[in-house]
Amino acid sequence: MKTAETANQLVAAGKGIMAADRPAPAFYDLLRTESIPTDEAAYRAWSELLFLAPNLDEYVSGIIMTDEQVRMADSGGASLIEQVIERGMIPGISPARGLERLAGSDGETVGSGLDGLRERLAEYAALGVGFSKWRAAFQIGPGTPSYYAIEANAYVMAQMAALSQEAGIAPIVEPEVMLWGDHTIERCFAVTEWVLSRTFEALYIHRVELESTLVKASMVLSGDKCPEQAEVDTVAEQTVKCFRRGMPAAIPGIVFLSGGQSDIDATARLNAMNANYELPWKLSFSYARALQREPLAIWGNRAENVEAAQAALYHRAKMNGLASLGLWKEELEGEAVVS
Ligand code: 13P
């Protein structure tokens, strides 16, 4: 099946995914938060910077895009998606239309955008999109996530996965257990194990072929406000233990979101898992913030900084590519990337 081939290519040895699917309004909000000057052309300029970074394909197998980006032309009028394909990377789509409040819940959410998704996916496939990604977000708190939110999200993700496979697109389901809170790593483990078990039950019910499905997962971590922060080796040990319980060996790979971790934490923890454990699936990255935080700051919406920002992006992609093989070392971070 073509989708199984795509899923395997996305987790090819030493490569991972760049998540660039922040929609334009959220991107402009981010620029304002970072006090970066905004203008009408900034979203395209940033997308172009990311997608056309020289040699990114050495470490990046695929790029997750928004609906706007898959239709976007660069400043010279050439299609960006076509250039991504020419560079040997697989374009992906984030087809959801945001998270909505789950009716009757205590502030929990569910991904929206299943309406008309069959037709949209067929259109994306015709544009050259090879994979899709759909996020569910679970906040750990007193009484959350609820059984209700876990079930509702699992069903929506599974429907998206089944529709994607029907369209010849490899699905990535992203059940994110969020970092925010004062919970312990033990609580994060228990919630992640529960979420994974319900997600795979839903994938089974929806007849989703696991061999062509990837999971975008959060690591098992202490909450960001937990007074006791787990060390790198503990994070690696607990994440691998949780995934061995919850992730079938039939899936080709798991790609992590960075979820608010620092750039180095995201790399070091991924590396520790790959360096120290025999695993039945590939473990790689699908980072947004942990790849783009530094490039964005360097760029600052100034054309003269594009090259330096692209060099910083290439460096982070390389570090994470090495981490996906268990070959990263902190000393490598010292390599000069920005002049
Ligand atoms: P982060 O790596 O910034 O968590 O983003 C990944 C992503 O695509 C969330 O849907």
Short mmCIF file of C-alpha atoms and ligand atoms in Angstrom, two decimals:
data_model
loop_
_atom_site.label_atom_id
_atom_site.label_comp_id
_atom_site.label_asym_id
_atom_site.label_seq_id
_atom_site.Cartn_x
_atom_site.Cartn_y
_atom_site.Cartn_z
CA MET A 1 0.00 0.00 0.00
CA LYS A 2 1.34 3.44 -0.97
CA THR A 3 0.49 4.93 2.42
CA ALA A 4 2.67 2.35 4.22
CA GLU A 5 5.57 3.34 1.98
CA THR A 6 5.00 7.00 2.84
CA ALA A 7 4.82 6.30 6.56
CA ASN A 8 8.11 4.41 6.39
CA GLN A 9 9.77 7.17 4.36
CA LEU A 10 8.74 9.71 6.98
CA VAL A 11 10.72 7.82 9.60
CA ALA A 12 13.66 6.90 7.35
CA ALA A 13 16.90 6.47 9.32
CA GLY A 14 18.26 9.77 10.63
CA LYS A 15 15.26 11.83 9.50
CA GLY A 16 12.20 13.40 11.08
CA ILE A 17 9.40 15.83 10.34
CA MET A 18 9.23 19.62 10.53
CA ALA A 19 5.83 20.81 11.77
CA ALA A 20 5.20 24.18 10.13
CA ASP A 21 1.41 24.15 10.39
CA ARG A 22 0.85 27.19 12.56
CA PRO A 23 -2.00 29.02 10.81
CA ALA A 24 -1.44 32.64 9.74
CA PRO A 25 -3.48 34.29 12.55
CA ALA A 26 -1.58 32.32 15.21
CA PHE A 27 1.70 33.11 13.47
CA TYR A 28 0.97 36.85 13.56
CA ASP A 29 0.05 36.55 17.25
CA LEU A 30 3.41 34.87 17.84
CA LEU A 31 5.27 37.65 16.04
CA ARG A 32 3.52 40.24 18.22
CA THR A 33 4.34 38.28 21.39
CA GLU A 34 7.99 38.14 20.34
CA SER A 35 7.95 41.87 19.39
CA ILE A 36 8.86 40.98 15.79
CA PRO A 37 7.57 43.52 13.26
CA THR A 38 4.63 42.17 11.30
CA ASP A 39 3.54 42.90 7.75
CA GLU A 40 1.23 41.27 5.24
CA ALA A 41 3.98 39.29 3.55
CA ALA A 42 5.45 37.80 6.74
CA TYR A 43 3.59 34.48 6.66
CA ARG A 44 4.73 33.73 3.15
CA ALA A 45 8.26 34.92 3.85
CA TRP A 46 8.49 32.65 6.91
CA SER A 47 6.99 29.65 5.10
CA GLU A 48 9.44 30.16 2.23
CA LEU A 49 12.36 30.44 4.65
CA LEU A 50 11.41 27.15 6.30
CA PHE A 51 10.48 25.11 3.23
CA LEU A 52 13.40 26.19 1.06
CA ALA A 53 16.17 26.05 3.67
CA PRO A 54 19.22 24.65 1.86
CA ASN A 55 19.87 20.93 2.40
CA LEU A 56 17.06 20.54 4.93
CA ASP A 57 16.13 17.27 3.22
CA GLU A 58 19.26 15.67 4.71
CA TYR A 59 17.45 15.50 8.05
CA VAL A 60 13.83 16.32 7.27
CA SER A 61 11.64 13.76 5.52
CA GLY A 62 8.38 15.68 5.52
CA ILE A 63 6.83 19.06 6.34
CA ILE A 64 3.41 19.57 7.94
CA MET A 65 1.65 22.51 6.28
CA THR A 66 -1.58 24.45 6.58
CA ASP A 67 -4.26 24.69 3.91
CA GLU A 68 -2.90 28.12 2.99
CA GLN A 69 0.68 26.86 2.66
CA VAL A 70 -0.12 23.95 0.32
CA ARG A 71 -1.55 26.51 -2.10
CA MET A 72 1.18 29.10 -1.60
CA ALA A 73 3.63 30.46 -4.16
CA ASP A 74 7.05 31.81 -3.21
CA SER A 75 8.05 35.43 -3.80
CA GLY A 76 8.99 34.55 -7.39
CA GLY A 77 5.60 32.97 -8.06
CA ALA A 78 6.70 29.30 -7.98
CA SER A 79 4.61 26.77 -6.04
CA LEU A 80 6.14 25.98 -2.64
CA ILE A 81 4.68 22.48 -2.39
CA GLU A 82 6.22 21.55 -5.74
CA GLN A 83 9.62 22.78 -4.61
CA VAL A 84 9.33 20.77 -1.40
CA ILE A 85 8.61 17.63 -3.47
CA GLU A 86 11.51 18.39 -5.84
CA ARG A 87 13.80 18.60 -2.82
CA GLY A 88 12.81 15.08 -1.84
CA MET A 89 10.59 15.96 1.13
CA ILE A 90 6.99 14.83 1.58
CA PRO A 91 4.37 17.54 2.05
CA GLY A 92 1.87 16.93 4.82
CA ILE A 93 -1.38 18.65 5.76
CA SER A 94 -2.96 19.61 9.04
CA PRO A 95 -6.61 19.43 7.93
CA ALA A 96 -8.26 20.22 11.29
CA ARG A 97 -9.99 23.52 11.82
CA GLY A 98 -8.79 24.04 15.34
CA LEU A 99 -9.80 22.76 18.74
CA GLU A 100 -13.34 23.35 19.95
CA ARG A 101 -14.71 23.23 23.47
CA LEU A 102 -16.22 19.83 24.05
CA ALA A 103 -19.89 20.40 24.96
CA GLY A 104 -20.70 19.39 28.50
CA SER A 105 -17.06 19.04 29.51
CA ASP A 106 -15.07 21.00 32.03
CA GLY A 107 -13.18 23.11 29.48
CA GLU A 108 -11.84 20.17 27.49
CA THR A 109 -11.48 20.24 23.71
CA VAL A 110 -11.94 18.19 20.56
CA GLY A 111 -10.50 18.75 17.09
CA SER A 112 -12.98 20.10 14.54
CA GLY A 113 -13.05 19.87 10.76
CA LEU A 114 -14.37 16.41 9.85
CA ASP A 115 -17.14 17.95 7.73
CA GLY A 116 -16.19 17.76 4.06
CA LEU A 117 -12.88 16.16 4.97
CA ARG A 118 -13.20 13.37 2.37
CA GLU A 119 -13.38 15.95 -0.43
CA ARG A 120 -10.62 18.11 1.03
CA LEU A 121 -8.29 15.14 1.40
CA ALA A 122 -8.87 14.13 -2.22
CA GLU A 123 -7.93 17.67 -3.23
CA TYR A 124 -4.81 17.63 -1.03
CA ALA A 125 -3.75 14.28 -2.53
CA ALA A 126 -4.07 15.79 -6.02
CA LEU A 127 -1.83 18.68 -4.92
CA GLY A 128 0.85 16.16 -3.90
CA VAL A 129 0.21 15.87 -0.15
CA GLY A 130 1.42 12.51 1.16
CA PHE A 131 0.41 12.57 4.80
CA SER A 132 -1.95 14.21 7.28
CA LYS A 133 -1.75 15.10 10.95
CA TRP A 134 -4.55 15.62 13.48
CA ARG A 135 -4.04 16.80 17.05
CA ALA A 136 -5.92 16.10 20.26
CA ALA A 137 -4.86 18.05 23.35
CA PHE A 138 -5.25 16.66 26.85
CA GLN A 139 -4.66 18.88 29.86
CA ILE A 140 -3.77 17.04 33.08
CA GLY A 141 -5.61 18.53 36.05
CA PRO A 142 -7.95 17.56 38.85
CA GLY A 143 -10.41 15.27 37.05
CA THR A 144 -8.93 15.80 33.58
CA PRO A 145 -8.51 14.41 31.09
CA SER A 146 -11.95 12.83 31.39
CA TYR A 147 -12.99 9.52 29.90
CA TYR A 148 -15.40 11.54 27.75
CA ALA A 149 -12.67 13.75 26.24
CA ILE A 150 -10.36 10.82 25.61
CA GLU A 151 -13.09 8.84 23.82
CA ALA A 152 -14.37 11.81 21.80
CA ASN A 153 -10.88 12.70 20.58
CA ALA A 154 -9.93 9.10 19.86
CA TYR A 155 -12.98 8.73 17.59
CA VAL A 156 -12.31 11.96 15.74
CA MET A 157 -8.64 11.08 15.19
CA ALA A 158 -9.62 7.61 14.01
CA GLN A 159 -12.15 8.99 11.52
CA MET A 160 -9.53 11.34 10.16
CA ALA A 161 -7.06 8.43 9.88
CA ALA A 162 -9.58 6.21 8.05
CA LEU A 163 -10.52 9.01 5.63
CA SER A 164 -6.84 9.75 4.99
CA GLN A 165 -6.07 6.15 4.12
CA GLU A 166 -9.06 6.09 1.80
CA ALA A 167 -7.53 9.10 0.00
CA GLY A 168 -4.10 7.45 -0.24
CA ILE A 169 -2.69 9.73 2.46
CA ALA A 170 -0.72 8.32 5.44
CA PRO A 171 -2.26 9.54 8.71
CA ILE A 172 -0.47 10.78 11.80
CA VAL A 173 -2.60 10.87 14.93
CA GLU A 174 -1.40 13.21 17.64
CA PRO A 175 -2.81 12.57 21.10
CA GLU A 176 -0.84 15.22 23.01
CA VAL A 177 -0.72 15.03 26.78
CA MET A 178 0.27 18.57 27.58
CA LEU A 179 3.26 19.63 29.63
CA TRP A 180 1.47 22.37 31.54
CA GLY A 181 0.76 21.76 35.22
CA ASP A 182 2.24 20.64 38.51
CA HIS A 183 1.61 16.92 37.94
CA THR A 184 4.29 14.32 38.51
CA ILE A 185 5.88 12.17 35.83
CA GLU A 186 3.95 9.20 37.28
CA ARG A 187 0.65 10.94 36.58
CA CYS A 188 1.79 11.78 33.05
CA PHE A 189 2.69 8.11 32.55
CA ALA A 190 -0.76 6.93 33.69
CA VAL A 191 -2.62 9.46 31.53
CA THR A 192 -0.46 8.74 28.45
CA GLU A 193 -0.96 4.99 28.85
CA TRP A 194 -4.73 5.48 29.11
CA VAL A 195 -4.90 7.84 26.12
CA LEU A 196 -2.83 5.49 23.95
CA SER A 197 -4.94 2.47 24.80
CA ARG A 198 -8.19 4.28 23.87
CA THR A 199 -6.65 5.78 20.73
CA PHE A 200 -5.59 2.40 19.40
CA GLU A 201 -8.96 0.88 20.31
CA ALA A 202 -10.61 3.57 18.17
CA LEU A 203 -8.15 3.01 15.31
CA TYR A 204 -9.05 -0.69 15.43
CA ILE A 205 -12.79 0.03 15.37
CA HIS A 206 -12.32 2.37 12.41
CA ARG A 207 -10.35 -0.32 10.51
CA VAL A 208 -7.27 1.84 10.24
CA GLU A 209 -4.24 0.02 8.87
CA LEU A 210 -1.53 0.43 11.48
CA GLU A 211 1.31 -0.28 9.06
CA SER A 212 0.65 3.03 7.35
CA THR A 213 -0.09 5.08 10.48
CA LEU A 214 2.32 7.10 12.59
CA VAL A 215 1.72 8.49 16.07
CA LYS A 216 2.84 11.97 17.00
CA ALA A 217 3.32 11.64 20.73
CA SER A 218 4.28 13.63 23.76
CA MET A 219 7.08 12.36 25.97
CA VAL A 220 6.32 11.15 29.49
CA LEU A 221 7.45 14.18 31.50
CA SER A 222 7.02 15.95 34.82
CA GLY A 223 4.56 18.86 34.50
CA ASP A 224 6.36 22.16 33.88
CA LYS A 225 5.38 23.39 37.37
CA CYS A 226 6.14 20.13 39.19
CA PRO A 227 8.81 20.85 41.83
CA GLU A 228 10.53 17.58 40.99
CA GLN A 229 11.75 17.50 37.39
CA ALA A 230 12.67 14.07 35.98
CA GLU A 231 16.20 13.69 34.57
CA VAL A 232 16.82 12.89 30.91
CA ASP A 233 17.38 9.17 31.59
CA THR A 234 14.18 8.89 33.62
CA VAL A 235 12.18 10.59 30.88
CA ALA A 236 13.64 8.17 28.34
CA GLU A 237 13.00 5.14 30.55
CA GLN A 238 9.40 6.08 31.41
CA THR A 239 8.51 7.10 27.86
CA VAL A 240 9.86 3.86 26.39
CA LYS A 241 8.11 1.81 29.11
CA CYS A 242 4.80 3.56 28.43
CA PHE A 243 5.09 3.17 24.67
CA ARG A 244 6.00 -0.52 24.93
CA ARG A 245 2.67 -0.98 26.69
CA GLY A 246 0.62 1.25 24.44
CA MET A 247 2.10 1.39 20.94
CA PRO A 248 1.67 -1.70 18.72
CA ALA A 249 4.85 -2.88 16.99
CA ALA A 250 2.92 -2.73 13.69
CA ILE A 251 3.23 1.05 13.44
CA PRO A 252 6.40 2.10 11.59
CA GLY A 253 7.21 4.94 13.91
CA ILE A 254 6.47 7.47 16.58
CA VAL A 255 7.42 11.11 16.04
CA PHE A 256 7.53 13.43 19.02
CA LEU A 257 6.07 16.89 19.38
CA SER A 258 8.24 19.23 21.41
CA GLY A 259 5.33 20.64 23.40
CA GLY A 260 7.15 23.53 25.06
CA GLN A 261 10.37 21.70 25.99
CA SER A 262 13.60 23.62 25.43
CA ASP A 263 15.43 22.88 22.18
CA ILE A 264 18.17 20.95 23.93
CA ASP A 265 15.82 18.98 26.21
CA ALA A 266 13.79 17.87 23.18
CA THR A 267 16.95 16.69 21.44
CA ALA A 268 18.68 15.13 24.48
CA ARG A 269 15.62 13.14 25.55
CA LEU A 270 14.98 11.79 22.04
CA ASN A 271 18.64 10.85 21.82
CA ALA A 272 18.59 9.02 25.18
CA MET A 273 15.71 6.81 24.04
CA ASN A 274 17.41 5.85 20.79
CA ALA A 275 20.86 5.42 22.34
CA ASN A 276 19.80 3.21 25.24
CA TYR A 277 16.90 1.04 24.14
CA GLU A 278 16.10 -1.63 21.55
CA LEU A 279 12.81 -0.45 20.08
CA PRO A 280 10.20 -2.09 17.84
CA TRP A 281 9.42 1.19 16.04
CA LYS A 282 11.44 4.17 14.85
CA LEU A 283 11.46 7.06 17.32
CA SER A 284 11.99 10.41 15.69
CA PHE A 285 10.81 14.02 15.78
CA SER A 286 8.00 16.15 14.41
CA TYR A 287 8.95 19.38 16.13
CA ALA A 288 7.66 22.85 15.54
CA ARG A 289 8.95 25.02 18.39
CA ALA A 290 12.11 23.01 19.09
CA LEU A 291 13.18 23.44 15.46
CA GLN A 292 11.95 26.96 14.80
CA ARG A 293 12.35 28.95 18.03
CA GLU A 294 15.91 30.05 17.32
CA PRO A 295 15.48 30.57 13.55
CA LEU A 296 12.45 32.78 14.22
CA ALA A 297 14.39 34.95 16.67
CA ILE A 298 17.31 35.28 14.25
CA TRP A 299 15.03 36.08 11.30
CA GLY A 300 12.96 38.76 13.04
CA ASN A 301 11.14 39.40 9.73
CA ARG A 302 14.22 40.88 8.08
CA ALA A 303 15.23 39.65 4.62
CA GLU A 304 18.93 40.08 5.39
CA ASN A 305 18.64 37.47 8.19
CA VAL A 306 17.08 34.68 6.13
CA GLU A 307 20.32 32.82 5.48
CA ALA A 308 21.41 32.88 9.11
CA ALA A 309 17.95 31.71 10.21
CA GLN A 310 18.06 28.87 7.67
CA ALA A 311 21.50 27.86 8.96
CA ALA A 312 20.11 27.71 12.51
CA LEU A 313 17.18 25.60 11.29
CA TYR A 314 19.53 23.24 9.47
CA HIS A 315 21.59 22.88 12.64
CA ARG A 316 18.59 21.94 14.81
CA ALA A 317 17.33 19.53 12.14
CA LYS A 318 20.77 17.92 12.06
CA MET A 319 20.96 17.64 15.86
CA ASN A 320 17.54 15.97 15.95
CA GLY A 321 18.40 13.76 12.99
CA LEU A 322 21.41 12.53 14.97
CA ALA A 323 19.21 12.10 18.07
CA SER A 324 16.86 9.89 16.08
CA LEU A 325 19.85 7.56 15.66
CA GLY A 326 21.10 7.94 19.25
CA LEU A 327 24.23 9.67 17.93
CA TRP A 328 23.76 13.21 19.31
CA LYS A 329 26.28 14.66 21.76
CA GLU A 330 26.05 17.95 23.58
CA GLU A 331 29.48 18.99 22.21
CA LEU A 332 27.98 19.03 18.70
CA GLU A 333 25.79 21.94 19.72
CA GLY A 334 28.89 24.12 19.73
CA GLU A 335 29.28 23.86 15.95
CA ALA A 336 29.21 27.41 14.64
CA VAL A 337 26.00 27.90 12.72
CA VAL A 338 25.43 31.60 12.69
CA SER A 339 28.05 34.09 11.66
P1 13P B 1 5.59 21.59 18.96
O1 13P B 1 6.79 20.78 18.58
O2 13P B 1 5.85 23.05 19.03
O3 13P B 1 4.90 21.04 20.18
O4 13P B 1 4.53 21.47 17.78
C1 13P B 1 4.21 20.26 17.24
C2 13P B 1 2.86 20.31 16.62
O5 13P B 1 2.71 20.25 15.43
C3 13P B 1 1.69 20.41 17.50
O6 13P B 1 0.55 20.04 16.77
#
